[in-house]
Amino acid sequence: MLQSTSRKRRATGSAEGQKVGGHLGVPCCGAGMEDDAPVIYGLEFQARALTPQTAETDAIRFLVGTQSLRYDNQIHIIDFDDENNIINKNVLLHQVGEIWHISTSPADKGVLATCYNKTSDSKVMTCAAVWRMPKELESGSHESPDDSSSNTQTLELLCHLDNTAHGNMACVMWEPMGDGKKVISLADNNILLWDLQESSAKAVLSSSASLEGKGQLKFISGRWSPHHNCTQIATANDTTVRGWDTRSMRQIYCIENAHGQLVRDLDFNPNKQYYLASCGDDCKVKFWDTRNVTEPVKTLEEHSHWVWNVRYNHSHDQLILTGSSDSRVILSNMVSISSEPFGHMVDDDELSDQEDQHQEEKCNDFEGNHASLQMKFDVFCEAQMK
């Protein structure tokens, strides 16, 4: 269930959907659509891994990774055709195991990384690898989701991110503004910085850092900051959030007890330095200024169960999307801590000068009011893919 829907179909795009059984429900926005009309794409297997293809600028595209113990797993390339309000797809085989995390190169739309389960000597390890999709599929998917006659193709393995000495991989993060040659992986209590060489066919470990302390410390998630020349990352382990300098691989800030229970996800404000969002099993979403981590700048308590994901809108950072195991995806309007304190998004119809002024005066009253986000949801969908 998506709590915020669109009143005006000004923009086009698609938003992360929810999985129920083996189906991925993707509420999409398209010109001429009826209000609240969803576009739903069905998956044969369970799926936990979903990412936009950020290097693709001509299409609205997502990659979804499946989890199956009995059959070969798949990566579904999903294109949303906003003119015709339909989904096109292609399917790639991922034969090495269940996909737990997927991420795409910011520079090369044919390259991606996955974290997957591998069984060796009766032990299950979570490994990571970099792949290239077939050249003909980079330009887009051209099959209908109902077309079962399409030939499934296989990913080309470029290189493994060798974690033999470092433990289970939690995620792979690409340098956000880079040329696709630097990635960071989190493996148990280790941060590993890799240089991809020879057209990404070779991964060289350039530096690393380890989390020291009592007990079996493990990273849960991480996020690479787009600010400070991409020299900082944030990580989550247990209830703690830490910042790291990728040049020295040293800790630069620590938010102990950031959440009352496990921290699940992080995201940096793309337009405002030092601002970081976190979410966790205490059902809360918190916003931090990393220059002063004594107290959060803002806290949201809209969910009733674990909050698994938090994402800023890339263009309008007052819009925050969160997903939870309470079966809700919530779009929140956090104007007071955004880079656009008065808001700039309006309906398709031109507002008069008087209405513009009224919009500004009322903007702060909208915070936390999901009904007010109806006309903004389309903009979130479109801008997230830019």
mmCIF file of C-alpha atoms in Angstrom:
data_model
loop_
_atom_site.group_PDB
_atom_site.id
_atom_site.type_symbol
_atom_site.label_atom_id
_atom_site.label_comp_id
_atom_site.label_asym_id
_atom_site.label_seq_id
_atom_site.Cartn_x
_atom_site.Cartn_y
_atom_site.Cartn_z
ATOM 1 C CA MET A 1 0.000 0.000 0.000
ATOM 2 C CA LEU A 2 1.313 3.379 -0.967
ATOM 3 C CA GLN A 3 -0.027 6.124 1.240
ATOM 4 C CA SER A 4 0.722 9.024 -1.112
ATOM 5 C CA THR A 5 -0.888 9.080 -4.552
ATOM 6 C CA SER A 6 -1.008 11.582 -7.367
ATOM 7 C CA ARG A 7 -3.696 14.136 -8.150
ATOM 8 C CA LYS A 8 -1.989 15.719 -11.170
ATOM 9 C CA ARG A 9 -0.035 13.597 -13.650
ATOM 10 C CA ARG A 10 2.620 16.208 -14.325
ATOM 11 C CA ALA A 11 5.687 13.965 -14.269
ATOM 12 C CA THR A 12 6.502 10.416 -15.266
ATOM 13 C CA GLY A 13 8.513 7.705 -13.596
ATOM 14 C CA SER A 14 8.221 4.742 -11.275
ATOM 15 C CA ALA A 15 8.714 4.091 -7.589
ATOM 16 C CA GLU A 16 10.016 1.162 -5.603
ATOM 17 C CA GLY A 17 7.194 -1.277 -5.037
ATOM 18 C CA GLN A 18 6.342 -3.923 -2.536
ATOM 19 C CA LYS A 19 6.751 -7.645 -2.939
ATOM 20 C CA VAL A 20 3.838 -9.851 -1.974
ATOM 21 C CA GLY A 21 4.711 -13.485 -2.508
ATOM 22 C CA GLY A 22 6.508 -13.535 -5.853
ATOM 23 C CA HIS A 23 5.079 -10.302 -7.202
ATOM 24 C CA LEU A 24 6.612 -6.891 -7.354
ATOM 25 C CA GLY A 25 3.914 -4.231 -7.200
ATOM 26 C CA VAL A 26 5.265 -1.082 -8.834
ATOM 27 C CA PRO A 27 2.970 1.954 -8.529
ATOM 28 C CA CYS A 28 3.928 4.006 -11.583
ATOM 29 C CA CYS A 29 3.068 7.480 -12.785
ATOM 30 C CA GLY A 30 2.240 8.190 -16.396
ATOM 31 C CA ALA A 31 0.524 10.837 -18.462
ATOM 32 C CA GLY A 32 -3.135 10.085 -19.025
ATOM 33 C CA MET A 33 -3.363 7.441 -16.316
ATOM 34 C CA GLU A 34 -6.353 7.250 -14.035
ATOM 35 C CA ASP A 35 -5.688 8.269 -10.440
ATOM 36 C CA ASP A 36 -4.168 5.494 -8.331
ATOM 37 C CA ALA A 37 -3.829 3.141 -11.309
ATOM 38 C CA PRO A 38 -0.871 0.791 -10.660
ATOM 39 C CA VAL A 39 1.367 -1.048 -13.066
ATOM 40 C CA ILE A 40 2.198 -4.468 -11.629
ATOM 41 C CA TYR A 41 5.000 -6.752 -12.783
ATOM 42 C CA GLY A 42 4.923 -10.362 -11.592
ATOM 43 C CA LEU A 43 8.039 -12.328 -10.621
ATOM 44 C CA GLU A 44 8.235 -16.116 -10.552
ATOM 45 C CA PHE A 45 10.497 -16.095 -7.476
ATOM 46 C CA GLN A 46 10.817 -14.072 -4.304
ATOM 47 C CA ALA A 47 12.805 -10.856 -4.637
ATOM 48 C CA ARG A 48 14.629 -8.707 -2.079
ATOM 49 C CA ALA A 49 17.101 -6.779 -4.255
ATOM 50 C CA LEU A 50 16.018 -3.753 -6.293
ATOM 51 C CA THR A 51 17.971 -0.825 -7.745
ATOM 52 C CA PRO A 52 17.526 1.934 -10.338
ATOM 53 C CA GLN A 53 19.959 1.969 -13.235
ATOM 54 C CA THR A 54 21.433 5.402 -12.612
ATOM 55 C CA ALA A 55 23.744 5.450 -15.642
ATOM 56 C CA GLU A 56 20.744 5.104 -17.960
ATOM 57 C CA THR A 57 19.484 8.593 -18.830
ATOM 58 C CA ASP A 58 17.133 7.780 -21.716
ATOM 59 C CA ALA A 59 14.857 5.281 -19.990
ATOM 60 C CA ILE A 60 13.150 4.631 -16.665
ATOM 61 C CA ARG A 61 14.800 1.368 -15.680
ATOM 62 C CA PHE A 62 15.110 -0.849 -12.611
ATOM 63 C CA LEU A 63 16.974 -4.088 -11.968
ATOM 64 C CA VAL A 64 15.429 -6.702 -9.679
ATOM 65 C CA GLY A 65 17.295 -9.740 -8.301
ATOM 66 C CA THR A 66 15.507 -12.931 -7.236
ATOM 67 C CA GLN A 67 15.981 -15.453 -4.453
ATOM 68 C CA SER A 68 15.393 -19.134 -5.174
ATOM 69 C CA LEU A 69 16.963 -22.132 -3.470
ATOM 70 C CA ARG A 70 15.858 -24.676 -6.067
ATOM 71 C CA TYR A 71 16.274 -22.907 -9.406
ATOM 72 C CA ASP A 72 18.689 -20.581 -11.164
ATOM 73 C CA ASN A 73 18.156 -17.038 -10.010
ATOM 74 C CA GLN A 74 17.447 -14.153 -12.325
ATOM 75 C CA ILE A 75 17.972 -10.440 -12.794
ATOM 76 C CA HIS A 76 14.968 -8.752 -14.360
ATOM 77 C CA ILE A 77 15.629 -5.595 -16.384
ATOM 78 C CA ILE A 78 12.402 -3.608 -16.095
ATOM 79 C CA ASP A 79 11.718 -0.586 -18.318
ATOM 80 C CA PHE A 80 8.689 1.609 -17.743
ATOM 81 C CA ASP A 81 7.233 3.071 -20.956
ATOM 82 C CA ASP A 82 5.613 6.228 -19.613
ATOM 83 C CA GLU A 83 3.970 7.136 -22.930
ATOM 84 C CA ASN A 84 2.014 3.892 -23.171
ATOM 85 C CA ASN A 85 1.892 3.110 -19.444
ATOM 86 C CA ILE A 86 3.373 -0.362 -19.885
ATOM 87 C CA ILE A 87 6.379 -2.305 -18.618
ATOM 88 C CA ASN A 88 8.934 -3.940 -20.918
ATOM 89 C CA LYS A 89 11.441 -6.462 -19.626
ATOM 90 C CA ASN A 90 14.346 -8.766 -20.241
ATOM 91 C CA VAL A 91 15.585 -11.537 -17.970
ATOM 92 C CA LEU A 92 19.199 -12.509 -17.284
ATOM 93 C CA LEU A 93 20.298 -15.701 -15.559
ATOM 94 C CA HIS A 94 22.262 -15.298 -12.305
ATOM 95 C CA GLN A 95 23.324 -18.895 -11.799
ATOM 96 C CA VAL A 96 25.641 -18.498 -8.801
ATOM 97 C CA GLY A 97 23.030 -18.124 -6.056
ATOM 98 C CA GLU A 98 20.338 -16.107 -4.282
ATOM 99 C CA ILE A 99 20.688 -12.355 -4.773
ATOM 100 C CA TRP A 100 20.696 -10.358 -1.533
ATOM 101 C CA HIS A 101 21.936 -7.042 -2.844
ATOM 102 C CA ILE A 102 22.268 -5.424 -6.261
ATOM 103 C CA SER A 103 23.843 -2.142 -7.355
ATOM 104 C CA THR A 104 24.686 -0.557 -10.707
ATOM 105 C CA SER A 105 27.664 1.366 -12.010
ATOM 106 C CA PRO A 106 27.083 5.139 -12.121
ATOM 107 C CA ALA A 107 29.142 5.396 -15.329
ATOM 108 C CA ASP A 108 28.493 2.229 -17.365
ATOM 109 C CA LYS A 109 24.875 1.123 -17.743
ATOM 110 C CA GLY A 110 25.958 -2.388 -18.703
ATOM 111 C CA VAL A 111 27.841 -3.089 -15.460
ATOM 112 C CA LEU A 112 26.381 -4.145 -12.111
ATOM 113 C CA ALA A 113 27.378 -5.857 -8.874
ATOM 114 C CA THR A 114 25.548 -8.452 -6.805
ATOM 115 C CA CYS A 115 25.936 -9.984 -3.365
ATOM 116 C CA TYR A 116 24.785 -13.604 -3.395
ATOM 117 C CA ASN A 117 24.794 -16.781 -1.329
ATOM 118 C CA LYS A 118 27.243 -19.536 -2.197
ATOM 119 C CA THR A 119 27.480 -22.973 -0.583
ATOM 120 C CA SER A 120 30.963 -24.394 -0.067
ATOM 121 C CA ASP A 121 31.916 -27.331 2.172
ATOM 122 C CA SER A 122 28.419 -27.307 3.686
ATOM 123 C CA LYS A 123 28.860 -23.658 4.640
ATOM 124 C CA VAL A 124 26.898 -20.768 3.197
ATOM 125 C CA MET A 125 28.931 -17.691 2.300
ATOM 126 C CA THR A 126 27.687 -14.382 0.936
ATOM 127 C CA CYS A 127 29.999 -13.377 -1.919
ATOM 128 C CA ALA A 128 30.130 -10.440 -4.333
ATOM 129 C CA ALA A 129 30.920 -10.122 -8.016
ATOM 130 C CA VAL A 130 30.866 -7.586 -10.842
ATOM 131 C CA TRP A 131 28.961 -8.478 -14.011
ATOM 132 C CA ARG A 132 28.228 -7.169 -17.492
ATOM 133 C CA MET A 133 24.904 -7.639 -19.213
ATOM 134 C CA PRO A 134 24.820 -8.589 -22.929
ATOM 135 C CA LYS A 135 25.534 -5.612 -25.172
ATOM 136 C CA GLU A 136 22.214 -5.809 -26.971
ATOM 137 C CA LEU A 137 20.326 -5.438 -23.689
ATOM 138 C CA GLU A 138 22.092 -2.255 -22.575
ATOM 139 C CA SER A 139 19.956 -0.156 -24.895
ATOM 140 C CA GLY A 140 16.709 -1.339 -23.328
ATOM 141 C CA SER A 141 14.229 -4.159 -22.845
ATOM 142 C CA HIS A 142 11.757 -4.930 -25.578
ATOM 143 C CA GLU A 143 9.725 -7.882 -24.364
ATOM 144 C CA SER A 144 6.289 -7.777 -22.856
ATOM 145 C CA PRO A 145 6.122 -9.235 -19.316
ATOM 146 C CA ASP A 146 3.618 -11.758 -20.673
ATOM 147 C CA ASP A 147 5.958 -12.997 -23.415
ATOM 148 C CA SER A 148 7.195 -16.379 -22.188
ATOM 149 C CA SER A 149 8.900 -17.223 -25.478
ATOM 150 C CA SER A 150 11.798 -14.827 -24.964
ATOM 151 C CA ASN A 151 15.223 -16.419 -24.653
ATOM 152 C CA THR A 152 16.822 -15.888 -21.262
ATOM 153 C CA GLN A 153 20.450 -14.791 -21.515
ATOM 154 C CA THR A 154 23.315 -15.067 -19.035
ATOM 155 C CA LEU A 155 25.359 -12.382 -17.324
ATOM 156 C CA GLU A 156 29.052 -12.156 -18.131
ATOM 157 C CA LEU A 157 31.240 -12.425 -15.031
ATOM 158 C CA LEU A 158 33.815 -9.634 -14.975
ATOM 159 C CA CYS A 159 35.452 -10.305 -11.604
ATOM 160 C CA HIS A 160 34.901 -11.505 -8.067
ATOM 161 C CA LEU A 161 35.403 -9.251 -5.064
ATOM 162 C CA ASP A 162 37.415 -11.790 -3.121
ATOM 163 C CA ASN A 163 36.153 -11.964 0.448
ATOM 164 C CA THR A 164 37.885 -15.220 1.440
ATOM 165 C CA ALA A 165 39.755 -13.572 4.295
ATOM 166 C CA HIS A 166 37.112 -10.998 5.204
ATOM 167 C CA GLY A 167 33.779 -12.730 5.748
ATOM 168 C CA ASN A 168 30.253 -12.413 4.354
ATOM 169 C CA MET A 169 29.469 -9.527 2.020
ATOM 170 C CA ALA A 170 26.631 -7.242 3.092
ATOM 171 C CA CYS A 171 26.607 -4.777 0.188
ATOM 172 C CA VAL A 172 28.603 -3.180 -2.628
ATOM 173 C CA MET A 173 28.661 0.617 -3.050
ATOM 174 C CA TRP A 174 29.885 2.424 -6.175
ATOM 175 C CA GLU A 175 31.620 5.780 -5.929
ATOM 176 C CA PRO A 176 28.586 7.998 -6.686
ATOM 177 C CA MET A 177 30.243 10.624 -8.904
ATOM 178 C CA GLY A 178 33.095 8.527 -10.238
ATOM 179 C CA ASP A 179 33.974 6.710 -13.443
ATOM 180 C CA GLY A 180 32.787 3.347 -12.170
ATOM 181 C CA LYS A 181 36.268 2.197 -11.192
ATOM 182 C CA LYS A 182 35.961 2.439 -7.399
ATOM 183 C CA VAL A 183 33.660 0.338 -5.255
ATOM 184 C CA ILE A 184 33.435 -0.343 -1.539
ATOM 185 C CA SER A 185 32.171 -3.603 -0.113
ATOM 186 C CA LEU A 186 31.216 -4.327 3.480
ATOM 187 C CA ALA A 187 32.162 -7.829 4.651
ATOM 188 C CA ASP A 188 31.383 -8.730 8.265
ATOM 189 C CA ASN A 189 33.413 -6.134 10.206
ATOM 190 C CA ASN A 190 35.580 -5.052 7.250
ATOM 191 C CA ILE A 191 35.400 -2.100 4.861
ATOM 192 C CA LEU A 192 37.096 -2.960 1.567
ATOM 193 C CA LEU A 193 37.945 -0.361 -1.094
ATOM 194 C CA TRP A 194 38.449 -1.871 -4.552
ATOM 195 C CA ASP A 195 39.911 -0.518 -7.792
ATOM 196 C CA LEU A 196 38.322 -2.062 -10.877
ATOM 197 C CA GLN A 197 40.874 -2.375 -13.652
ATOM 198 C CA GLU A 198 41.056 -3.682 -17.229
ATOM 199 C CA SER A 199 37.441 -2.820 -18.128
ATOM 200 C CA SER A 200 36.274 -3.974 -14.685
ATOM 201 C CA ALA A 201 37.668 -7.464 -15.346
ATOM 202 C CA LYS A 202 40.036 -7.233 -12.391
ATOM 203 C CA ALA A 203 39.455 -6.019 -8.831
ATOM 204 C CA VAL A 204 42.425 -4.891 -6.760
ATOM 205 C CA LEU A 205 42.008 -4.263 -3.039
ATOM 206 C CA SER A 206 43.527 -0.800 -2.528
ATOM 207 C CA SER A 207 42.758 -0.234 1.182
ATOM 208 C CA SER A 208 40.658 -1.543 4.045
ATOM 209 C CA ALA A 209 39.539 -0.883 7.599
ATOM 210 C CA SER A 210 38.193 -3.094 10.356
ATOM 211 C CA LEU A 211 35.625 -2.480 13.052
ATOM 212 C CA GLU A 212 37.140 -3.330 16.429
ATOM 213 C CA GLY A 213 35.277 -4.053 19.633
ATOM 214 C CA LYS A 214 33.640 -6.686 21.780
ATOM 215 C CA GLY A 215 31.496 -9.411 20.298
ATOM 216 C CA GLN A 216 30.983 -10.371 16.677
ATOM 217 C CA LEU A 217 30.642 -6.986 15.024
ATOM 218 C CA LYS A 218 29.080 -6.937 11.564
ATOM 219 C CA PHE A 219 28.154 -4.169 9.162
ATOM 220 C CA ILE A 220 24.503 -4.195 8.124
ATOM 221 C CA SER A 221 24.471 -1.464 5.487
ATOM 222 C CA GLY A 222 26.393 1.530 4.181
ATOM 223 C CA ARG A 223 26.108 4.615 2.003
ATOM 224 C CA TRP A 224 28.710 6.548 0.028
ATOM 225 C CA SER A 225 28.343 10.322 0.416
ATOM 226 C CA PRO A 226 28.078 12.329 -2.831
ATOM 227 C CA HIS A 227 29.659 15.318 -1.028
ATOM 228 C CA HIS A 228 33.252 16.126 0.038
ATOM 229 C CA ASN A 229 34.615 14.873 -3.302
ATOM 230 C CA CYS A 230 33.189 11.437 -2.484
ATOM 231 C CA THR A 231 35.712 10.892 0.311
ATOM 232 C CA GLN A 232 33.242 9.855 3.022
ATOM 233 C CA ILE A 233 30.986 6.884 3.659
ATOM 234 C CA ALA A 234 28.568 6.036 6.459
ATOM 235 C CA THR A 235 28.075 2.530 7.845
ATOM 236 C CA ALA A 236 25.584 0.901 10.178
ATOM 237 C CA ASN A 237 26.358 -1.901 12.621
ATOM 238 C CA ASP A 238 23.965 -2.956 15.336
ATOM 239 C CA THR A 239 22.555 0.318 16.771
ATOM 240 C CA THR A 240 25.525 2.486 15.754
ATOM 241 C CA VAL A 241 26.155 4.712 12.739
ATOM 242 C CA ARG A 242 29.762 5.596 11.855
ATOM 243 C CA GLY A 243 31.379 7.904 9.333
ATOM 244 C CA TRP A 244 34.639 7.038 7.570
ATOM 245 C CA ASP A 245 37.168 8.925 5.445
ATOM 246 C CA THR A 246 37.944 6.770 2.394
ATOM 247 C CA ARG A 247 41.398 8.365 1.985
ATOM 248 C CA SER A 248 42.698 7.299 5.386
ATOM 249 C CA MET A 249 40.070 4.626 6.132
ATOM 250 C CA ARG A 250 39.692 6.156 9.591
ATOM 251 C CA GLN A 251 36.545 6.867 11.545
ATOM 252 C CA ILE A 252 35.499 10.537 11.522
ATOM 253 C CA TYR A 253 32.281 10.422 13.569
ATOM 254 C CA CYS A 254 30.282 7.909 15.564
ATOM 255 C CA ILE A 255 26.596 7.991 16.537
ATOM 256 C CA GLU A 256 26.238 5.439 19.302
ATOM 257 C CA ASN A 257 22.705 4.237 20.004
ATOM 258 C CA ALA A 258 21.479 6.041 16.904
ATOM 259 C CA HIS A 259 18.422 3.803 17.134
ATOM 260 C CA GLY A 260 16.992 1.780 19.988
ATOM 261 C CA GLN A 261 17.320 -1.377 17.900
ATOM 262 C CA LEU A 262 19.164 -2.501 14.757
ATOM 263 C CA VAL A 263 19.920 0.202 12.150
ATOM 264 C CA ARG A 264 18.716 -1.052 8.764
ATOM 265 C CA ASP A 265 19.522 1.614 6.196
ATOM 266 C CA LEU A 266 21.164 5.005 5.555
ATOM 267 C CA ASP A 267 20.992 7.737 2.940
ATOM 268 C CA PHE A 268 22.716 11.092 2.472
ATOM 269 C CA ASN A 269 20.813 14.209 1.491
ATOM 270 C CA PRO A 270 22.005 14.678 -2.125
ATOM 271 C CA ASN A 271 21.646 18.481 -2.035
ATOM 272 C CA LYS A 272 22.655 19.384 1.513
ATOM 273 C CA GLN A 273 26.039 18.553 2.989
ATOM 274 C CA TYR A 274 26.356 16.793 6.352
ATOM 275 C CA TYR A 275 22.723 15.619 6.469
ATOM 276 C CA LEU A 276 22.214 11.877 6.869
ATOM 277 C CA ALA A 277 19.019 9.844 7.295
ATOM 278 C CA SER A 278 18.839 6.534 9.154
ATOM 279 C CA CYS A 279 16.102 4.010 9.910
ATOM 280 C CA GLY A 280 15.808 0.890 12.010
ATOM 281 C CA ASP A 281 13.959 -1.745 13.947
ATOM 282 C CA ASP A 282 12.739 0.798 16.502
ATOM 283 C CA CYS A 283 10.206 1.906 13.831
ATOM 284 C CA LYS A 284 11.843 5.338 13.549
ATOM 285 C CA VAL A 285 13.474 7.412 10.837
ATOM 286 C CA LYS A 286 16.054 9.907 12.085
ATOM 287 C CA PHE A 287 17.877 12.791 10.443
ATOM 288 C CA TRP A 288 21.371 13.765 11.559
ATOM 289 C CA ASP A 289 23.780 16.629 11.073
ATOM 290 C CA THR A 290 27.108 14.779 11.061
ATOM 291 C CA ARG A 291 28.905 17.851 12.436
ATOM 292 C CA ASN A 292 26.992 17.449 15.706
ATOM 293 C CA VAL A 293 25.707 13.948 16.337
ATOM 294 C CA THR A 294 24.603 14.406 19.940
ATOM 295 C CA GLU A 295 20.918 14.493 18.978
ATOM 296 C CA PRO A 296 19.038 13.922 15.726
ATOM 297 C CA VAL A 297 17.830 17.008 13.902
ATOM 298 C CA LYS A 298 14.444 15.397 13.319
ATOM 299 C CA THR A 299 12.701 12.097 14.077
ATOM 300 C CA LEU A 300 9.772 10.493 12.253
ATOM 301 C CA GLU A 301 7.595 7.859 13.899
ATOM 302 C CA GLU A 302 5.114 7.063 11.144
ATOM 303 C CA HIS A 303 5.732 3.308 10.864
ATOM 304 C CA SER A 304 4.483 0.619 13.220
ATOM 305 C CA HIS A 305 7.177 -1.993 12.514
ATOM 306 C CA TRP A 306 10.793 -2.252 11.350
ATOM 307 C CA VAL A 307 11.808 0.399 8.822
ATOM 308 C CA TRP A 308 13.978 -1.310 6.214
ATOM 309 C CA ASN A 309 14.723 1.470 3.747
ATOM 310 C CA VAL A 310 15.013 5.253 3.588
ATOM 311 C CA ARG A 311 15.696 7.276 0.430
ATOM 312 C CA TYR A 312 15.945 10.967 -0.393
ATOM 313 C CA ASN A 313 14.536 12.320 -3.626
ATOM 314 C CA HIS A 314 17.545 13.294 -5.741
ATOM 315 C CA SER A 315 16.149 16.652 -6.891
ATOM 316 C CA HIS A 316 13.701 17.663 -4.193
ATOM 317 C CA ASP A 317 15.251 16.581 -0.928
ATOM 318 C CA GLN A 318 12.255 17.534 1.193
ATOM 319 C CA LEU A 319 10.675 14.315 -0.098
ATOM 320 C CA ILE A 320 11.683 11.190 1.845
ATOM 321 C CA LEU A 321 10.519 7.689 0.922
ATOM 322 C CA THR A 322 10.538 4.943 3.570
ATOM 323 C CA GLY A 323 9.586 1.277 3.398
ATOM 324 C CA SER A 324 8.685 -0.928 6.343
ATOM 325 C CA SER A 325 7.618 -4.448 7.228
ATOM 326 C CA ASP A 326 4.340 -2.898 8.382
ATOM 327 C CA SER A 327 3.448 -3.221 4.658
ATOM 328 C CA ARG A 328 3.524 0.524 4.075
ATOM 329 C CA VAL A 329 5.621 2.805 1.896
ATOM 330 C CA ILE A 330 5.395 6.376 3.156
ATOM 331 C CA LEU A 331 6.342 9.564 1.328
ATOM 332 C CA SER A 332 7.104 12.318 3.847
ATOM 333 C CA ASN A 333 7.535 16.032 3.237
ATOM 334 C CA MET A 334 10.417 17.297 5.399
ATOM 335 C CA VAL A 335 10.499 20.925 4.342
ATOM 336 C CA SER A 336 12.112 22.342 7.483
ATOM 337 C CA ILE A 337 15.348 20.365 7.056
ATOM 338 C CA SER A 338 15.585 20.463 3.262
ATOM 339 C CA SER A 339 17.620 22.620 0.902
ATOM 340 C CA GLU A 340 14.343 24.127 -0.378
ATOM 341 C CA PRO A 341 12.837 25.591 2.801
ATOM 342 C CA PHE A 342 9.873 27.139 1.020
ATOM 343 C CA GLY A 343 9.210 24.387 -1.527
ATOM 344 C CA HIS A 344 9.018 24.914 -5.284
ATOM 345 C CA MET A 345 6.739 22.193 -6.584
ATOM 346 C CA VAL A 346 3.298 23.113 -7.886
ATOM 347 C CA ASP A 347 0.540 21.525 -9.930
ATOM 348 C CA ASP A 348 0.519 21.541 -13.710
ATOM 349 C CA ASP A 349 -1.894 24.445 -13.755
ATOM 350 C CA GLU A 350 -0.118 27.722 -13.274
ATOM 351 C CA LEU A 351 -0.741 29.117 -9.803
ATOM 352 C CA SER A 352 -1.517 32.803 -9.538
ATOM 353 C CA ASP A 353 0.857 35.073 -7.661
ATOM 354 C CA GLN A 354 -1.538 35.066 -4.735
ATOM 355 C CA GLU A 355 -1.700 31.280 -4.721
ATOM 356 C CA ASP A 356 2.101 31.078 -4.917
ATOM 357 C CA GLN A 357 2.385 33.244 -1.843
ATOM 358 C CA HIS A 358 -0.221 31.169 -0.045
ATOM 359 C CA GLN A 359 1.675 28.016 -1.006
ATOM 360 C CA GLU A 360 4.854 29.356 0.617
ATOM 361 C CA GLU A 361 3.091 30.410 3.799
ATOM 362 C CA LYS A 362 1.448 27.017 4.210
ATOM 363 C CA CYS A 363 4.447 24.907 3.245
ATOM 364 C CA ASN A 364 5.642 24.198 6.778
ATOM 365 C CA ASP A 365 2.132 23.115 7.766
ATOM 366 C CA PHE A 366 2.416 20.321 5.198
ATOM 367 C CA GLU A 367 5.232 18.564 7.040
ATOM 368 C CA GLY A 368 4.175 15.066 7.959
ATOM 369 C CA ASN A 369 0.768 15.495 6.268
ATOM 370 C CA HIS A 370 0.710 12.758 3.638
ATOM 371 C CA ALA A 371 -2.434 14.027 1.955
ATOM 372 C CA SER A 372 -0.539 17.130 0.892
ATOM 373 C CA LEU A 373 1.954 14.983 -1.010
ATOM 374 C CA GLN A 374 -0.531 13.920 -3.671
ATOM 375 C CA MET A 375 0.708 16.425 -6.219
ATOM 376 C CA LYS A 376 4.361 15.777 -5.365
ATOM 377 C CA PHE A 377 4.553 12.021 -5.793
ATOM 378 C CA ASP A 378 4.962 12.183 -9.581
ATOM 379 C CA VAL A 379 7.918 14.524 -9.194
ATOM 380 C CA PHE A 380 9.585 12.077 -6.789
ATOM 381 C CA CYS A 381 9.179 9.265 -9.303
ATOM 382 C CA GLU A 382 10.695 11.230 -12.181
ATOM 383 C CA ALA A 383 13.547 12.897 -10.300
ATOM 384 C CA GLN A 384 14.669 9.687 -8.584
ATOM 385 C CA MET A 385 15.735 8.302 -11.952
ATOM 386 C CA LYS A 386 17.764 11.359 -12.980
#
